[in-house]
Amino acid sequence: MKTVSENRSFGGMQGVYSHESSACSCEMTFGLFLPEEARHVPVPVLWYLSGLTCTHDNAMTKAGAQAWAAQEGIALVFPDTSPRGEGVANDDAYDLGQGAGFYVNATQAPWAPHFRMWDYIAEELPALIGSEFAIDMDRQAITGHSMGGHGALTLAMTLKDRFVSASAFAPIANPTQSDWGTKQLGAYLGDDRAAWQKHDSSLLMIEHGFDGPVLVDQGTSDQFLDLLKPETLAEAMVKRRQDGVFRMQKGYDHSYFFISTFMEEHVAFHAEHLYA
């Protein structure tokens, strides 16, 4: 693992690190914020998964999460959204290929050799940060935005004993029925739609839900509402009688202005359960 940068932030340290990933067969970069408490004891961790076109840097610099994480004494992990570099497959479209890994393990050419983001987020990166930093891996929570909200919710509902709480900002909520999903899942996983279903948070919610609490925020003026399909997830939460809150926030769009507005509440939500 290499240190790319480290900057003092709200009494803690915001670092950027790179490493050779066996899951993605390339060099991967991630951001990690450690609060001051991590100098003395292992601290709980909140994962933030970013959306289409993003790198580790977007949320790290735009979401305003470090101040609230420092206040609560929790670490933040900002992974990249896909493998990158020479020899890694890509597409001219912004919503496929590099920057658009969709948090799945690709099985189809040309994506399969590198696009194994599920294994990277679920297994490889947790093992790395758990061994290299003062993080209590028995206390984890997860959140994300858009494509990252999709990833956060599907990981939380699949890895049943991993996360104590889950939240999302404007998640892609029903990708098996949306152009933000059918295109990517078809490209990465092939034509067998049964393989897509385990990556659809609305279907997973109906099937088995999440054992902890869930918080979802969605802006009413989001320009991508028809692609996100928030109503499908809200209906699934009600049908499942999920412990959670789904909030439609009047006038907010899909941008980081929306995310930063409600980030304090999301961090506090997770901290409550991480320290329960």
Short mmCIF file of C-alpha atoms in Angstrom, two decimals:
data_model
loop_
_atom_site.label_atom_id
_atom_site.label_comp_id
_atom_site.label_asym_id
_atom_site.label_seq_id
_atom_site.Cartn_x
_atom_site.Cartn_y
_atom_site.Cartn_z
CA MET A 1 0.00 0.00 0.00
CA LYS A 2 1.25 3.48 -0.89
CA THR A 3 0.42 6.78 0.77
CA VAL A 4 -0.69 9.26 -1.90
CA SER A 5 -1.45 12.09 0.51
CA GLU A 6 -2.33 12.80 4.14
CA ASN A 7 -3.91 16.03 5.36
CA ARG A 8 -4.87 17.09 8.86
CA SER A 9 -8.66 17.50 9.00
CA PHE A 10 -10.95 18.33 11.94
CA GLY A 11 -8.41 17.00 14.41
CA GLY A 12 -8.02 13.75 12.47
CA MET A 13 -6.34 12.72 9.22
CA GLN A 14 -7.73 12.55 5.69
CA GLY A 15 -5.58 10.15 3.72
CA VAL A 16 -5.51 8.89 0.16
CA TYR A 17 -3.89 5.51 -0.47
CA SER A 18 -3.28 3.20 -3.42
CA HIS A 19 -2.61 -0.52 -3.63
CA GLU A 20 -2.44 -3.37 -6.11
CA SER A 21 -5.85 -5.02 -6.12
CA SER A 22 -6.10 -8.75 -6.68
CA ALA A 23 -9.87 -8.48 -7.12
CA CYS A 24 -9.65 -5.85 -9.87
CA SER A 25 -6.23 -6.81 -11.24
CA CYS A 26 -5.03 -3.19 -11.26
CA GLU A 27 -3.97 -0.41 -8.95
CA MET A 28 -6.88 0.98 -6.91
CA THR A 29 -7.08 4.20 -4.91
CA PHE A 30 -9.24 4.99 -1.88
CA GLY A 31 -9.72 7.78 0.63
CA LEU A 32 -9.82 7.18 4.38
CA PHE A 33 -10.63 9.69 7.12
CA LEU A 34 -9.54 8.75 10.64
CA PRO A 35 -10.77 10.84 13.59
CA GLU A 36 -8.42 11.82 16.39
CA GLU A 37 -9.65 8.89 18.52
CA ALA A 38 -8.01 6.46 16.08
CA ARG A 39 -4.62 7.53 17.44
CA HIS A 40 -5.51 5.72 20.66
CA VAL A 41 -8.19 3.06 20.00
CA PRO A 42 -9.80 1.33 16.99
CA VAL A 43 -12.85 3.28 15.81
CA PRO A 44 -16.03 2.22 13.96
CA VAL A 45 -16.26 2.88 10.24
CA LEU A 46 -18.80 4.26 7.79
CA TRP A 47 -18.40 3.31 4.12
CA TYR A 48 -19.43 5.85 1.47
CA LEU A 49 -19.97 4.48 -2.05
CA SER A 50 -20.03 7.08 -4.81
CA GLY A 51 -22.09 7.37 -7.98
CA LEU A 52 -21.56 7.35 -11.73
CA THR A 53 -18.44 9.18 -13.05
CA CYS A 54 -17.03 9.63 -9.53
CA THR A 55 -13.67 8.63 -8.08
CA HIS A 56 -12.74 8.38 -4.39
CA ASP A 57 -12.25 12.16 -4.48
CA ASN A 58 -15.80 13.43 -5.12
CA ALA A 59 -17.42 12.66 -1.77
CA MET A 60 -14.13 13.13 0.06
CA THR A 61 -13.98 16.79 -1.02
CA LYS A 62 -17.65 17.71 -1.58
CA ALA A 63 -19.84 15.89 0.96
CA GLY A 64 -18.62 17.68 4.09
CA ALA A 65 -18.62 14.39 5.97
CA GLN A 66 -15.32 14.70 7.86
CA ALA A 67 -16.56 17.35 10.29
CA TRP A 68 -19.47 15.20 11.38
CA ALA A 69 -17.41 11.99 11.46
CA ALA A 70 -14.82 13.72 13.66
CA GLN A 71 -17.59 14.89 15.98
CA GLU A 72 -18.92 11.33 16.28
CA GLY A 73 -15.52 9.60 16.41
CA ILE A 74 -15.96 7.38 13.36
CA ALA A 75 -13.80 6.63 10.31
CA LEU A 76 -14.94 7.20 6.71
CA VAL A 77 -13.91 5.09 3.71
CA PHE A 78 -14.26 6.52 0.20
CA PRO A 79 -13.54 3.77 -2.37
CA ASP A 80 -13.26 4.35 -6.10
CA THR A 81 -16.21 3.37 -8.28
CA SER A 82 -14.38 1.09 -10.72
CA PRO A 83 -11.03 -0.32 -11.80
CA ARG A 84 -8.92 2.07 -13.89
CA GLY A 85 -5.76 2.27 -15.92
CA GLU A 86 -4.16 0.92 -19.07
CA GLY A 87 -5.58 -2.38 -20.14
CA VAL A 88 -8.85 -1.85 -18.22
CA ALA A 89 -11.88 -1.97 -20.50
CA ASN A 90 -13.85 1.25 -20.98
CA ASP A 91 -16.73 2.71 -22.96
CA ASP A 92 -17.34 6.10 -24.52
CA ALA A 93 -20.55 6.50 -22.50
CA TYR A 94 -20.32 8.00 -19.01
CA ASP A 95 -22.54 5.29 -17.51
CA LEU A 96 -20.57 2.18 -18.48
CA GLY A 97 -16.99 1.12 -17.88
CA GLN A 98 -14.49 3.17 -15.88
CA GLY A 99 -16.32 5.27 -13.30
CA ALA A 100 -19.38 3.02 -13.57
CA GLY A 101 -18.56 -0.31 -11.96
CA PHE A 102 -22.07 -0.67 -10.46
CA TYR A 103 -20.64 -2.70 -7.54
CA VAL A 104 -21.01 -6.08 -9.28
CA ASN A 105 -18.64 -8.86 -10.33
CA ALA A 106 -18.69 -8.80 -14.13
CA THR A 107 -18.90 -12.15 -15.90
CA GLN A 108 -18.94 -10.90 -19.50
CA ALA A 109 -16.20 -9.77 -21.90
CA PRO A 110 -14.50 -7.34 -21.97
CA TRP A 111 -15.37 -6.47 -18.36
CA ALA A 112 -14.77 -9.72 -16.47
CA PRO A 113 -10.95 -9.48 -16.00
CA HIS A 114 -11.12 -6.25 -13.96
CA PHE A 115 -14.68 -5.28 -13.04
CA ARG A 116 -15.05 -7.21 -9.78
CA MET A 117 -16.19 -4.34 -7.60
CA TRP A 118 -18.41 -6.52 -5.40
CA ASP A 119 -15.42 -8.60 -4.28
CA TYR A 120 -13.33 -5.46 -3.92
CA ILE A 121 -15.81 -3.69 -1.62
CA ALA A 122 -17.09 -6.76 0.20
CA GLU A 123 -13.80 -8.57 0.79
CA GLU A 124 -10.50 -7.07 -0.36
CA LEU A 125 -10.69 -3.46 0.79
CA PRO A 126 -12.19 -4.30 4.23
CA ALA A 127 -9.37 -6.79 4.82
CA LEU A 128 -6.78 -4.17 3.84
CA ILE A 129 -8.05 -1.31 5.98
CA GLY A 130 -8.73 -3.65 8.89
CA SER A 131 -5.11 -4.77 8.89
CA GLU A 132 -3.44 -1.41 8.19
CA PHE A 133 -5.46 1.10 10.23
CA ALA A 134 -6.99 1.50 13.71
CA ILE A 135 -10.49 0.49 12.66
CA ASP A 136 -12.90 -1.76 14.55
CA MET A 137 -14.21 -4.00 11.75
CA ASP A 138 -16.88 -5.40 14.07
CA ARG A 139 -18.62 -2.01 13.85
CA GLN A 140 -19.37 -1.07 10.25
CA ALA A 141 -22.12 0.96 8.57
CA ILE A 142 -22.64 1.87 4.92
CA THR A 143 -24.09 4.68 2.82
CA GLY A 144 -23.85 5.90 -0.77
CA HIS A 145 -25.25 8.13 -3.48
CA SER A 146 -27.05 7.17 -6.71
CA MET A 147 -25.13 4.17 -8.13
CA GLY A 148 -23.38 4.10 -4.75
CA GLY A 149 -26.73 4.11 -2.95
CA HIS A 150 -27.63 1.07 -5.03
CA GLY A 151 -24.35 -0.55 -4.00
CA ALA A 152 -24.73 0.35 -0.32
CA LEU A 153 -28.23 -1.08 -0.04
CA THR A 154 -27.51 -4.27 -1.97
CA LEU A 155 -24.34 -4.96 0.00
CA ALA A 156 -26.11 -4.29 3.30
CA MET A 157 -28.99 -6.63 2.50
CA THR A 158 -26.71 -9.38 1.17
CA LEU A 159 -23.93 -9.31 3.78
CA LYS A 160 -26.43 -9.82 6.56
CA ASP A 161 -24.08 -9.65 9.55
CA ARG A 162 -21.68 -7.00 8.24
CA PHE A 163 -23.36 -3.63 8.74
CA VAL A 164 -25.30 -2.30 11.73
CA SER A 165 -27.08 0.37 9.67
CA ALA A 166 -27.55 1.41 6.04
CA SER A 167 -28.51 4.64 4.32
CA ALA A 168 -28.63 6.10 0.83
CA PHE A 169 -28.91 9.39 -0.99
CA ALA A 170 -31.05 9.14 -4.16
CA PRO A 171 -30.20 5.48 -4.81
CA ILE A 172 -30.77 3.71 -8.12
CA ALA A 173 -33.56 1.77 -6.47
CA ASN A 174 -34.87 -0.60 -9.14
CA PRO A 175 -32.09 -1.14 -11.72
CA THR A 176 -33.62 -4.27 -13.25
CA GLN A 177 -36.44 -2.02 -14.52
CA SER A 178 -34.47 1.15 -15.35
CA ASP A 179 -32.17 2.33 -18.12
CA TRP A 180 -29.74 2.99 -15.26
CA GLY A 181 -29.38 -0.70 -14.62
CA THR A 182 -30.59 -2.80 -17.52
CA LYS A 183 -27.78 -1.43 -19.71
CA GLN A 184 -25.05 -2.01 -17.14
CA LEU A 185 -26.31 -5.28 -15.66
CA GLY A 186 -26.75 -6.65 -19.16
CA ALA A 187 -23.24 -5.61 -20.15
CA TYR A 188 -21.55 -6.87 -16.98
CA LEU A 189 -23.67 -9.94 -16.16
CA GLY A 190 -25.18 -11.02 -19.48
CA ASP A 191 -28.75 -11.71 -20.53
CA ASP A 192 -29.80 -13.93 -17.60
CA ARG A 193 -32.03 -11.54 -15.66
CA ALA A 194 -32.07 -13.92 -12.68
CA ALA A 195 -28.43 -12.90 -12.12
CA TRP A 196 -29.48 -9.24 -12.02
CA GLN A 197 -31.99 -9.61 -9.21
CA LYS A 198 -29.45 -9.84 -6.39
CA HIS A 199 -28.31 -6.35 -7.39
CA ASP A 200 -31.75 -4.71 -7.14
CA SER A 201 -32.43 -3.16 -3.72
CA SER A 202 -36.20 -3.06 -4.22
CA LEU A 203 -36.31 -6.80 -4.96
CA LEU A 204 -33.91 -7.58 -2.11
CA MET A 205 -36.02 -5.47 0.25
CA ILE A 206 -39.13 -7.48 -0.54
CA GLU A 207 -37.25 -10.79 -0.38
CA HIS A 208 -35.49 -10.43 2.96
CA GLY A 209 -34.97 -6.77 3.95
CA PHE A 210 -32.23 -5.54 6.26
CA ASP A 211 -31.82 -6.55 9.89
CA GLY A 212 -30.87 -3.03 11.00
CA PRO A 213 -32.35 0.43 10.45
CA VAL A 214 -32.42 2.11 7.02
CA LEU A 215 -32.47 5.81 6.11
CA VAL A 216 -33.11 6.99 2.54
CA ASP A 217 -33.22 10.60 1.34
CA GLN A 218 -34.48 11.51 -2.13
CA GLY A 219 -34.87 14.99 -3.60
CA THR A 220 -38.24 15.84 -5.16
CA SER A 221 -36.53 17.94 -7.88
CA ASP A 222 -33.99 15.26 -8.77
CA GLN A 223 -33.53 15.40 -12.55
CA PHE A 224 -33.08 11.61 -12.65
CA LEU A 225 -36.20 10.54 -10.75
CA ASP A 226 -37.54 8.39 -13.59
CA LEU A 227 -34.25 6.48 -13.72
CA LEU A 228 -33.90 6.11 -9.94
CA LYS A 229 -37.45 4.79 -9.33
CA PRO A 230 -37.57 5.73 -5.62
CA GLU A 231 -41.24 4.83 -5.32
CA THR A 232 -40.42 1.16 -5.95
CA LEU A 233 -38.05 1.04 -2.98
CA ALA A 234 -40.44 2.99 -0.75
CA GLU A 235 -43.25 0.54 -1.57
CA ALA A 236 -40.92 -2.40 -0.93
CA MET A 237 -39.96 -0.99 2.49
CA VAL A 238 -43.62 -0.66 3.43
CA LYS A 239 -44.43 -4.14 2.14
CA ARG A 240 -41.52 -5.60 4.08
CA ARG A 241 -42.34 -3.46 7.15
CA GLN A 242 -38.70 -2.50 7.19
CA ASP A 243 -37.31 -0.62 10.19
CA GLY A 244 -36.48 2.59 8.42
CA VAL A 245 -37.32 6.05 7.12
CA PHE A 246 -37.78 7.11 3.49
CA ARG A 247 -37.81 10.89 3.09
CA MET A 248 -38.72 12.94 0.01
CA GLN A 249 -36.85 16.22 0.42
CA LYS A 250 -38.72 19.10 -1.22
CA GLY A 251 -36.84 20.99 -3.93
CA TYR A 252 -33.53 19.10 -3.75
CA ASP A 253 -31.82 17.72 -6.85
CA HIS A 254 -29.18 15.00 -7.45
CA SER A 255 -26.11 17.10 -6.68
CA TYR A 256 -23.62 17.23 -3.81
CA PHE A 257 -25.48 20.31 -2.53
CA PHE A 258 -28.26 17.84 -1.67
CA ILE A 259 -25.85 15.31 -0.16
CA SER A 260 -23.96 17.83 1.97
CA THR A 261 -27.24 19.26 3.29
CA PHE A 262 -28.25 15.97 4.87
CA MET A 263 -24.84 14.42 5.52
CA GLU A 264 -24.80 15.48 9.18
CA GLU A 265 -28.05 13.58 9.78
CA HIS A 266 -26.79 10.47 8.01
CA VAL A 267 -23.52 10.41 9.95
CA ALA A 268 -25.40 10.91 13.24
CA PHE A 269 -27.85 8.15 12.27
CA HIS A 270 -25.01 5.70 11.72
CA ALA A 271 -23.04 6.83 14.77
CA GLU A 272 -26.05 6.13 16.99
CA HIS A 273 -26.03 2.50 15.91
CA LEU A 274 -22.27 2.07 15.63
CA TYR A 275 -21.93 3.10 19.28
CA ALA A 276 -25.08 1.33 20.53
#
